[in-house]
């Protein structure tokens, strides 16, 4: 699907980046959980004191390290780890960020590690993301669910917004072409067949929906 207006080539929301830039990043050590190949960590590297990206996918971490070296970012490092099992204290983060990797276990760990005033900011899949495939991501939240979770973990919400984009197609072929990059992943997890059924029954949309959230430890 096409990028949203202003979205970076790696899919980072301008609103999200603006919320992060409003913090005194130059003074902060930041932890990026579920960093993948590091798009968020690499975008924040030049702006913050230090940033560590953690992901359990060793290949993604190797790629992230290569990209940091190519960009000459000495204050960005990447670690292989499970962000839903390990505690975050060893990284001494003053801010925790996540881009499309948010779960109860992650919010609980962010809540335990951050001091009062510390920011936990993330973009999460909304439960409407790809709703035409009939299966929300395990990382998806609705507005009420994310409010409950953050309150339980000791955070006050400063920003909560749903960024939603519904693409409408004129034909089944057009709708399939729009999702072609996802076909293998969706075939593996059963979503492709549900999407095809949705199209056969006359559906002609594909929804992208994300929650953009900034919360502060009370
Ligand atoms: C949708 S990708 C987002 C990657 C990256 N933040 C980005 O915006 O491109 C989700 C990432 O979370 C990672 N992930 C999922 N569960 C994890 C866990 N328990 N511990 C560490 N990484 C995890 C996956 O390996 C994957 O790289």
PDB file of C-alpha atoms and ligand atoms in Angstrom:
ATOM      1  CA  UNK A   1       0.000   0.000   0.000  1.00  0.00           C
ATOM      2  CA  UNK A   2       1.155   3.559  -0.625  1.00  0.00           C
ATOM      3  CA  UNK A   3       2.842   5.534   2.102  1.00  0.00           C
ATOM      4  CA  UNK A   4       0.764   7.881   4.239  1.00  0.00           C
ATOM      5  CA  UNK A   5       1.503  11.559   3.663  1.00  0.00           C
ATOM      6  CA  UNK A   6       4.896  12.345   5.159  1.00  0.00           C
ATOM      7  CA  UNK A   7       5.629   8.744   6.200  1.00  0.00           C
ATOM      8  CA  UNK A   8       9.337   7.885   5.919  1.00  0.00           C
ATOM      9  CA  UNK A   9      10.473   5.274   3.392  1.00  0.00           C
ATOM     10  CA  UNK A  10      10.777   2.856   6.332  1.00  0.00           C
ATOM     11  CA  UNK A  11       7.229   3.490   7.446  1.00  0.00           C
ATOM     12  CA  UNK A  12       7.886   5.759  10.438  1.00  0.00           C
ATOM     13  CA  UNK A  13       4.991   8.086  11.172  1.00  0.00           C
ATOM     14  CA  UNK A  14       5.914  11.806  11.154  1.00  0.00           C
ATOM     15  CA  UNK A  15       3.564  12.359  14.123  1.00  0.00           C
ATOM     16  CA  UNK A  16       5.436   9.721  16.097  1.00  0.00           C
ATOM     17  CA  UNK A  17       8.833  11.202  15.250  1.00  0.00           C
ATOM     18  CA  UNK A  18       7.587  14.659  16.226  1.00  0.00           C
ATOM     19  CA  UNK A  19       6.386  13.337  19.607  1.00  0.00           C
ATOM     20  CA  UNK A  20       9.816  11.843  20.221  1.00  0.00           C
ATOM     21  CA  UNK A  21      11.700  14.952  19.085  1.00  0.00           C
ATOM     22  CA  UNK A  22       9.773  16.990  21.664  1.00  0.00           C
ATOM     23  CA  UNK A  23      11.747  15.126  24.380  1.00  0.00           C
ATOM     24  CA  UNK A  24      15.282  16.154  25.430  1.00  0.00           C
ATOM     25  CA  UNK A  25      16.762  13.320  23.379  1.00  0.00           C
ATOM     26  CA  UNK A  26      20.343  14.590  23.514  1.00  0.00           C
ATOM     27  CA  UNK A  27      20.332  13.818  27.245  1.00  0.00           C
ATOM     28  CA  UNK A  28      18.629  10.439  27.020  1.00  0.00           C
ATOM     29  CA  UNK A  29      19.604   6.803  26.731  1.00  0.00           C
ATOM     30  CA  UNK A  30      16.846   5.163  24.721  1.00  0.00           C
ATOM     31  CA  UNK A  31      15.828   1.520  24.387  1.00  0.00           C
ATOM     32  CA  UNK A  32      14.131   0.436  21.129  1.00  0.00           C
ATOM     33  CA  UNK A  33      12.363  -2.877  21.726  1.00  0.00           C
ATOM     34  CA  UNK A  34      11.686  -5.176  18.762  1.00  0.00           C
ATOM     35  CA  UNK A  35      14.036  -3.021  16.721  1.00  0.00           C
ATOM     36  CA  UNK A  36      14.135  -5.334  13.660  1.00  0.00           C
ATOM     37  CA  UNK A  37      16.685  -3.955  11.219  1.00  0.00           C
ATOM     38  CA  UNK A  38      16.690  -0.763  13.280  1.00  0.00           C
ATOM     39  CA  UNK A  39      14.705   1.876  11.358  1.00  0.00           C
ATOM     40  CA  UNK A  40      13.639   3.726  14.498  1.00  0.00           C
ATOM     41  CA  UNK A  41      16.978   3.367  16.316  1.00  0.00           C
ATOM     42  CA  UNK A  42      18.810   4.632  13.234  1.00  0.00           C
ATOM     43  CA  UNK A  43      16.449   7.599  12.883  1.00  0.00           C
ATOM     44  CA  UNK A  44      16.896   8.540  16.557  1.00  0.00           C
ATOM     45  CA  UNK A  45      20.639   7.822  16.752  1.00  0.00           C
ATOM     46  CA  UNK A  46      21.785  11.251  15.554  1.00  0.00           C
ATOM     47  CA  UNK A  47      19.327  12.933  17.942  1.00  0.00           C
ATOM     48  CA  UNK A  48      19.821  11.133  21.239  1.00  0.00           C
ATOM     49  CA  UNK A  49      22.655  10.530  23.694  1.00  0.00           C
ATOM     50  CA  UNK A  50      22.644   6.777  23.090  1.00  0.00           C
ATOM     51  CA  UNK A  51      20.253   4.149  21.820  1.00  0.00           C
ATOM     52  CA  UNK A  52      20.183   0.376  22.054  1.00  0.00           C
ATOM     53  CA  UNK A  53      17.950  -1.704  19.817  1.00  0.00           C
ATOM     54  CA  UNK A  54      16.970  -5.213  20.935  1.00  0.00           C
ATOM     55  CA  UNK A  55      15.405  -7.951  18.827  1.00  0.00           C
ATOM     56  CA  UNK A  56      15.319 -11.730  19.074  1.00  0.00           C
ATOM     57  CA  UNK A  57      15.957 -12.067  15.344  1.00  0.00           C
ATOM     58  CA  UNK A  58      19.752 -12.374  15.067  1.00  0.00           C
ATOM     59  CA  UNK A  59      19.710 -11.812  11.298  1.00  0.00           C
ATOM     60  CA  UNK A  60      17.796  -8.554  11.677  1.00  0.00           C
ATOM     61  CA  UNK A  61      20.258  -7.436  14.371  1.00  0.00           C
ATOM     62  CA  UNK A  62      23.226  -8.222  12.107  1.00  0.00           C
ATOM     63  CA  UNK A  63      21.639  -6.098   9.378  1.00  0.00           C
ATOM     64  CA  UNK A  64      20.913  -3.279  11.863  1.00  0.00           C
ATOM     65  CA  UNK A  65      24.567  -3.303  12.976  1.00  0.00           C
ATOM     66  CA  UNK A  66      25.714  -3.045   9.364  1.00  0.00           C
ATOM     67  CA  UNK A  67      23.405  -0.110   8.757  1.00  0.00           C
ATOM     68  CA  UNK A  68      24.600   1.699  11.907  1.00  0.00           C
ATOM     69  CA  UNK A  69      28.236   1.210  10.867  1.00  0.00           C
ATOM     70  CA  UNK A  70      27.490   2.468   7.338  1.00  0.00           C
ATOM     71  CA  UNK A  71      25.835   5.558   8.832  1.00  0.00           C
ATOM     72  CA  UNK A  72      28.803   6.115  11.186  1.00  0.00           C
ATOM     73  CA  UNK A  73      26.569   6.051  14.269  1.00  0.00           C
ATOM     74  CA  UNK A  74      28.826   5.195  17.211  1.00  0.00           C
ATOM     75  CA  UNK A  75      26.144   5.801  19.871  1.00  0.00           C
ATOM     76  CA  UNK A  76      23.765   3.171  18.437  1.00  0.00           C
ATOM     77  CA  UNK A  77      24.168  -0.470  19.397  1.00  0.00           C
ATOM     78  CA  UNK A  78      22.140  -3.575  18.754  1.00  0.00           C
ATOM     79  CA  UNK A  79      21.656  -6.622  20.947  1.00  0.00           C
ATOM     80  CA  UNK A  80      19.968  -9.976  20.360  1.00  0.00           C
ATOM     81  CA  UNK A  81      17.451 -10.610  23.123  1.00  0.00           C
ATOM     82  CA  UNK A  82      13.868 -11.415  24.013  1.00  0.00           C
ATOM     83  CA  UNK A  83      12.127  -8.202  25.060  1.00  0.00           C
ATOM     84  CA  UNK A  84       9.175 -10.103  26.520  1.00  0.00           C
ATOM     85  CA  UNK A  85      11.341 -12.201  28.823  1.00  0.00           C
ATOM     86  CA  UNK A  86      14.375 -10.131  29.796  1.00  0.00           C
ATOM     87  CA  UNK A  87      14.138  -7.127  32.100  1.00  0.00           C
ATOM     88  CA  UNK A  88      15.324  -3.772  30.743  1.00  0.00           C
ATOM     89  CA  UNK A  89      17.360  -2.508  33.737  1.00  0.00           C
ATOM     90  CA  UNK A  90      20.755  -3.659  32.312  1.00  0.00           C
ATOM     91  CA  UNK A  91      20.266  -1.188  29.450  1.00  0.00           C
ATOM     92  CA  UNK A  92      19.650   1.690  31.903  1.00  0.00           C
ATOM     93  CA  UNK A  93      17.065   3.307  29.608  1.00  0.00           C
ATOM     94  CA  UNK A  94      15.589   6.699  30.385  1.00  0.00           C
ATOM     95  CA  UNK A  95      13.088   6.293  27.560  1.00  0.00           C
ATOM     96  CA  UNK A  96      11.590   3.182  25.936  1.00  0.00           C
ATOM     97  CA  UNK A  97      10.328   3.202  22.343  1.00  0.00           C
ATOM     98  CA  UNK A  98       8.770   0.517  20.169  1.00  0.00           C
ATOM     99  CA  UNK A  99       7.714   0.475  16.551  1.00  0.00           C
ATOM    100  CA  UNK A 100       5.193  -2.244  15.736  1.00  0.00           C
ATOM    101  CA  UNK A 101       6.303  -4.460  18.615  1.00  0.00           C
ATOM    102  CA  UNK A 102       4.132  -3.835  21.671  1.00  0.00           C
ATOM    103  CA  UNK A 103       2.665  -6.386  24.057  1.00  0.00           C
ATOM    104  CA  UNK A 104       1.531  -6.502  27.685  1.00  0.00           C
ATOM    105  CA  UNK A 105       4.913  -7.997  28.672  1.00  0.00           C
ATOM    106  CA  UNK A 106       6.767  -5.124  26.978  1.00  0.00           C
ATOM    107  CA  UNK A 107       4.632  -2.405  28.608  1.00  0.00           C
ATOM    108  CA  UNK A 108       5.069  -4.085  32.013  1.00  0.00           C
ATOM    109  CA  UNK A 109       8.858  -4.107  31.618  1.00  0.00           C
ATOM    110  CA  UNK A 110       8.881  -0.473  30.456  1.00  0.00           C
ATOM    111  CA  UNK A 111       6.750   0.409  33.493  1.00  0.00           C
ATOM    112  CA  UNK A 112       9.186  -1.341  35.837  1.00  0.00           C
ATOM    113  CA  UNK A 113      12.366   0.221  34.420  1.00  0.00           C
ATOM    114  CA  UNK A 114      11.365   3.851  33.851  1.00  0.00           C
ATOM    115  CA  UNK A 115      11.586   6.427  36.611  1.00  0.00           C
ATOM    116  CA  UNK A 116       8.773   8.972  37.125  1.00  0.00           C
ATOM    117  CA  UNK A 117       8.804  11.306  34.106  1.00  0.00           C
ATOM    118  CA  UNK A 118      10.313   8.654  31.795  1.00  0.00           C
ATOM    119  CA  UNK A 119       8.599   8.286  28.429  1.00  0.00           C
ATOM    120  CA  UNK A 120       7.290   5.088  26.836  1.00  0.00           C
ATOM    121  CA  UNK A 121       6.335   5.904  23.240  1.00  0.00           C
ATOM    122  CA  UNK A 122       5.273   3.511  20.550  1.00  0.00           C
ATOM    123  CA  UNK A 123       3.427   2.791  17.355  1.00  0.00           C
ATOM    124  CA  UNK A 124       1.300  -0.337  17.687  1.00  0.00           C
ATOM    125  CA  UNK A 125      -0.882  -2.186  15.236  1.00  0.00           C
ATOM    126  CA  UNK A 126      -4.516  -1.247  15.832  1.00  0.00           C
ATOM    127  CA  UNK A 127      -7.036  -4.091  15.952  1.00  0.00           C
ATOM    128  CA  UNK A 128      -8.458  -2.787  12.631  1.00  0.00           C
ATOM    129  CA  UNK A 129      -5.114  -3.347  10.876  1.00  0.00           C
ATOM    130  CA  UNK A 130      -5.854  -5.579   7.857  1.00  0.00           C
ATOM    131  CA  UNK A 131      -9.261  -6.374   9.325  1.00  0.00           C
ATOM    132  CA  UNK A 132     -10.259  -7.737   5.878  1.00  0.00           C
ATOM    133  CA  UNK A 133      -8.021 -10.754   6.621  1.00  0.00           C
ATOM    134  CA  UNK A 134     -10.087 -11.559   9.703  1.00  0.00           C
ATOM    135  CA  UNK A 135      -7.108 -11.912  12.014  1.00  0.00           C
ATOM    136  CA  UNK A 136      -5.554  -9.139  14.113  1.00  0.00           C
ATOM    137  CA  UNK A 137      -1.835  -9.279  14.859  1.00  0.00           C
ATOM    138  CA  UNK A 138      -0.875 -10.583  18.287  1.00  0.00           C
ATOM    139  CA  UNK A 139       0.678  -7.146  18.778  1.00  0.00           C
ATOM    140  CA  UNK A 140      -2.617  -5.317  18.035  1.00  0.00           C
ATOM    141  CA  UNK A 141      -4.505  -3.135  20.522  1.00  0.00           C
ATOM    142  CA  UNK A 142      -7.685  -1.091  20.465  1.00  0.00           C
ATOM    143  CA  UNK A 143      -7.870   2.315  22.151  1.00  0.00           C
ATOM    144  CA  UNK A 144      -9.568   1.026  25.321  1.00  0.00           C
ATOM    145  CA  UNK A 145      -7.157  -1.899  25.666  1.00  0.00           C
ATOM    146  CA  UNK A 146      -4.071   0.260  25.378  1.00  0.00           C
ATOM    147  CA  UNK A 147      -5.468   2.793  27.891  1.00  0.00           C
ATOM    148  CA  UNK A 148      -6.123  -0.019  30.406  1.00  0.00           C
ATOM    149  CA  UNK A 149      -2.671  -1.522  29.868  1.00  0.00           C
ATOM    150  CA  UNK A 150      -0.804   1.766  30.292  1.00  0.00           C
ATOM    151  CA  UNK A 151      -2.770   2.719  33.410  1.00  0.00           C
ATOM    152  CA  UNK A 152      -2.010  -0.689  34.929  1.00  0.00           C
ATOM    153  CA  UNK A 153       1.720  -0.230  34.175  1.00  0.00           C
ATOM    154  CA  UNK A 154       1.839   3.203  35.864  1.00  0.00           C
ATOM    155  CA  UNK A 155       1.765   5.502  32.805  1.00  0.00           C
ATOM    156  CA  UNK A 156      -0.208   8.677  32.120  1.00  0.00           C
ATOM    157  CA  UNK A 157      -1.104   8.987  28.434  1.00  0.00           C
ATOM    158  CA  UNK A 158      -0.066  12.254  26.769  1.00  0.00           C
ATOM    159  CA  UNK A 159      -0.927  11.343  23.184  1.00  0.00           C
ATOM    160  CA  UNK A 160      -3.077   8.591  21.716  1.00  0.00           C
ATOM    161  CA  UNK A 161      -4.097   8.741  18.089  1.00  0.00           C
ATOM    162  CA  UNK A 162      -5.231   6.226  15.501  1.00  0.00           C
ATOM    163  CA  UNK A 163      -3.632   6.645  12.078  1.00  0.00           C
ATOM    164  CA  UNK A 164      -5.970   4.895   9.666  1.00  0.00           C
ATOM    165  CA  UNK A 165      -5.882   4.489   5.907  1.00  0.00           C
ATOM    166  CA  UNK A 166      -8.506   2.528   3.981  1.00  0.00           C
ATOM    167  CA  UNK A 167      -7.486   1.738   0.417  1.00  0.00           C
ATOM    168  CA  UNK A 168     -10.424   1.096  -1.922  1.00  0.00           C
ATOM    169  CA  UNK A 169      -9.988  -0.952  -5.089  1.00  0.00           C
ATOM    170  CA  UNK A 170     -11.974  -1.143  -8.298  1.00  0.00           C
ATOM    171  CA  UNK A 171     -11.277  -4.818  -8.962  1.00  0.00           C
ATOM    172  CA  UNK A 172     -10.188  -8.046  -7.261  1.00  0.00           C
ATOM    173  CA  UNK A 173      -6.958  -7.961  -9.285  1.00  0.00           C
ATOM    174  CA  UNK A 174      -6.142  -4.486  -8.001  1.00  0.00           C
ATOM    175  CA  UNK A 175      -6.867  -5.566  -4.419  1.00  0.00           C
ATOM    176  CA  UNK A 176      -4.630  -8.633  -4.734  1.00  0.00           C
ATOM    177  CA  UNK A 177      -1.840  -6.595  -6.317  1.00  0.00           C
ATOM    178  CA  UNK A 178      -1.925  -4.172  -3.380  1.00  0.00           C
ATOM    179  CA  UNK A 179      -1.169  -7.017  -0.965  1.00  0.00           C
ATOM    180  CA  UNK A 180       1.257  -8.980  -3.136  1.00  0.00           C
ATOM    181  CA  UNK A 181       4.260  -8.186  -0.939  1.00  0.00           C
ATOM    182  CA  UNK A 182       2.405  -9.790   1.988  1.00  0.00           C
ATOM    183  CA  UNK A 183       1.244 -12.891   0.105  1.00  0.00           C
ATOM    184  CA  UNK A 184       3.858 -15.352   1.365  1.00  0.00           C
ATOM    185  CA  UNK A 185       3.523 -14.223   4.991  1.00  0.00           C
ATOM    186  CA  UNK A 186      -0.275 -14.252   4.749  1.00  0.00           C
ATOM    187  CA  UNK A 187      -0.313 -17.662   3.055  1.00  0.00           C
ATOM    188  CA  UNK A 188       1.784 -19.037   5.893  1.00  0.00           C
ATOM    189  CA  UNK A 189      -0.537 -17.727   8.604  1.00  0.00           C
ATOM    190  CA  UNK A 190      -3.862 -18.285   6.813  1.00  0.00           C
ATOM    191  CA  UNK A 191      -4.689 -14.647   6.206  1.00  0.00           C
ATOM    192  CA  UNK A 192      -4.279 -14.770   2.410  1.00  0.00           C
ATOM    193  CA  UNK A 193      -7.198 -17.172   1.971  1.00  0.00           C
ATOM    194  CA  UNK A 194      -9.444 -15.060   4.209  1.00  0.00           C
ATOM    195  CA  UNK A 195      -8.532 -11.961   2.204  1.00  0.00           C
ATOM    196  CA  UNK A 196      -9.305 -13.753  -1.082  1.00  0.00           C
ATOM    197  CA  UNK A 197     -12.678 -14.880   0.368  1.00  0.00           C
ATOM    198  CA  UNK A 198     -13.415 -11.298   1.456  1.00  0.00           C
ATOM    199  CA  UNK A 199     -12.720 -10.134  -2.119  1.00  0.00           C
ATOM    200  CA  UNK A 200     -14.791 -12.962  -3.656  1.00  0.00           C
ATOM    201  CA  UNK A 201     -17.708 -11.877  -1.487  1.00  0.00           C
ATOM    202  CA  UNK A 202     -17.503  -8.357  -2.923  1.00  0.00           C
ATOM    203  CA  UNK A 203     -15.120  -6.629  -0.485  1.00  0.00           C
ATOM    204  CA  UNK A 204     -12.789  -4.113  -2.104  1.00  0.00           C
ATOM    205  CA  UNK A 205     -10.869  -2.511   0.759  1.00  0.00           C
ATOM    206  CA  UNK A 206      -7.676  -2.992   2.738  1.00  0.00           C
ATOM    207  CA  UNK A 207      -7.254  -1.169   6.035  1.00  0.00           C
ATOM    208  CA  UNK A 208      -4.057   0.004   7.665  1.00  0.00           C
ATOM    209  CA  UNK A 209      -4.527   1.237  11.216  1.00  0.00           C
ATOM    210  CA  UNK A 210      -1.926   2.081  13.844  1.00  0.00           C
ATOM    211  CA  UNK A 211      -1.985   3.559  17.311  1.00  0.00           C
ATOM    212  CA  UNK A 212       0.528   6.330  17.958  1.00  0.00           C
ATOM    213  CA  UNK A 213       1.080   6.688  21.672  1.00  0.00           C
ATOM    214  CA  UNK A 214       3.238   8.698  24.059  1.00  0.00           C
ATOM    215  CA  UNK A 215       2.914   7.952  27.761  1.00  0.00           C
ATOM    216  CA  UNK A 216       4.865   9.152  30.785  1.00  0.00           C
ATOM    217  CA  UNK A 217       5.637   7.268  33.982  1.00  0.00           C
ATOM    218  CA  UNK A 218       3.593   8.803  36.752  1.00  0.00           C
TER     219      UNK A 218
HETATM  220  C1  LIG B   1       6.735  -5.802  12.819  1.00  0.00           C
HETATM  221  S1  LIG B   1       8.425  -6.012  13.214  1.00  0.00           S
HETATM  222  C2  LIG B   1       8.932  -4.332  13.552  1.00  0.00           C
HETATM  223  C3  LIG B   1      10.414  -4.170  13.443  1.00  0.00           C
HETATM  224  C4  LIG B   1      10.907  -2.723  13.557  1.00  0.00           C
HETATM  225  N1  LIG B   1      10.601  -2.133  14.847  1.00  0.00           N
HETATM  226  C5  LIG B   1      10.381  -1.893  12.419  1.00  0.00           C
HETATM  227  O1  LIG B   1       9.642  -0.940  12.667  1.00  0.00           O
HETATM  228  O2  LIG B   1      10.715  -2.197  11.262  1.00  0.00           O
HETATM  229  C6  LIG B   1       8.375  -6.721  14.844  1.00  0.00           C
HETATM  230  C7  LIG B   1       9.755  -7.062  15.380  1.00  0.00           C
HETATM  231  O3  LIG B   1       9.619  -7.461  16.729  1.00  0.00           O
HETATM  232  C8  LIG B   1      10.494  -8.538  16.960  1.00  0.00           C
HETATM  233  N2  LIG B   1      10.010  -9.289  18.121  1.00  0.00           N
HETATM  234  C9  LIG B   1       8.792  -9.858  18.287  1.00  0.00           C
HETATM  235  N3  LIG B   1       8.695 -10.415  19.503  1.00  0.00           N
HETATM  236  C10 LIG B   1       9.891 -10.214  20.106  1.00  0.00           C
HETATM  237  C11 LIG B   1      10.404 -10.556  21.377  1.00  0.00           C
HETATM  238  N4  LIG B   1       9.683 -11.234  22.261  1.00  0.00           N
HETATM  239  N5  LIG B   1      11.675 -10.182  21.684  1.00  0.00           N
HETATM  240  C12 LIG B   1      12.429  -9.493  20.784  1.00  0.00           C
HETATM  241  N6  LIG B   1      11.984  -9.136  19.565  1.00  0.00           N
HETATM  242  C13 LIG B   1      10.730  -9.474  19.232  1.00  0.00           C
HETATM  243  C14 LIG B   1      10.493  -9.327  15.662  1.00  0.00           C
HETATM  244  O4  LIG B   1      11.632 -10.141  15.547  1.00  0.00           O
HETATM  245  C15 LIG B   1      10.434  -8.192  14.635  1.00  0.00           C
HETATM  246  O5  LIG B   1      11.730  -7.779  14.268  1.00  0.00           O
END
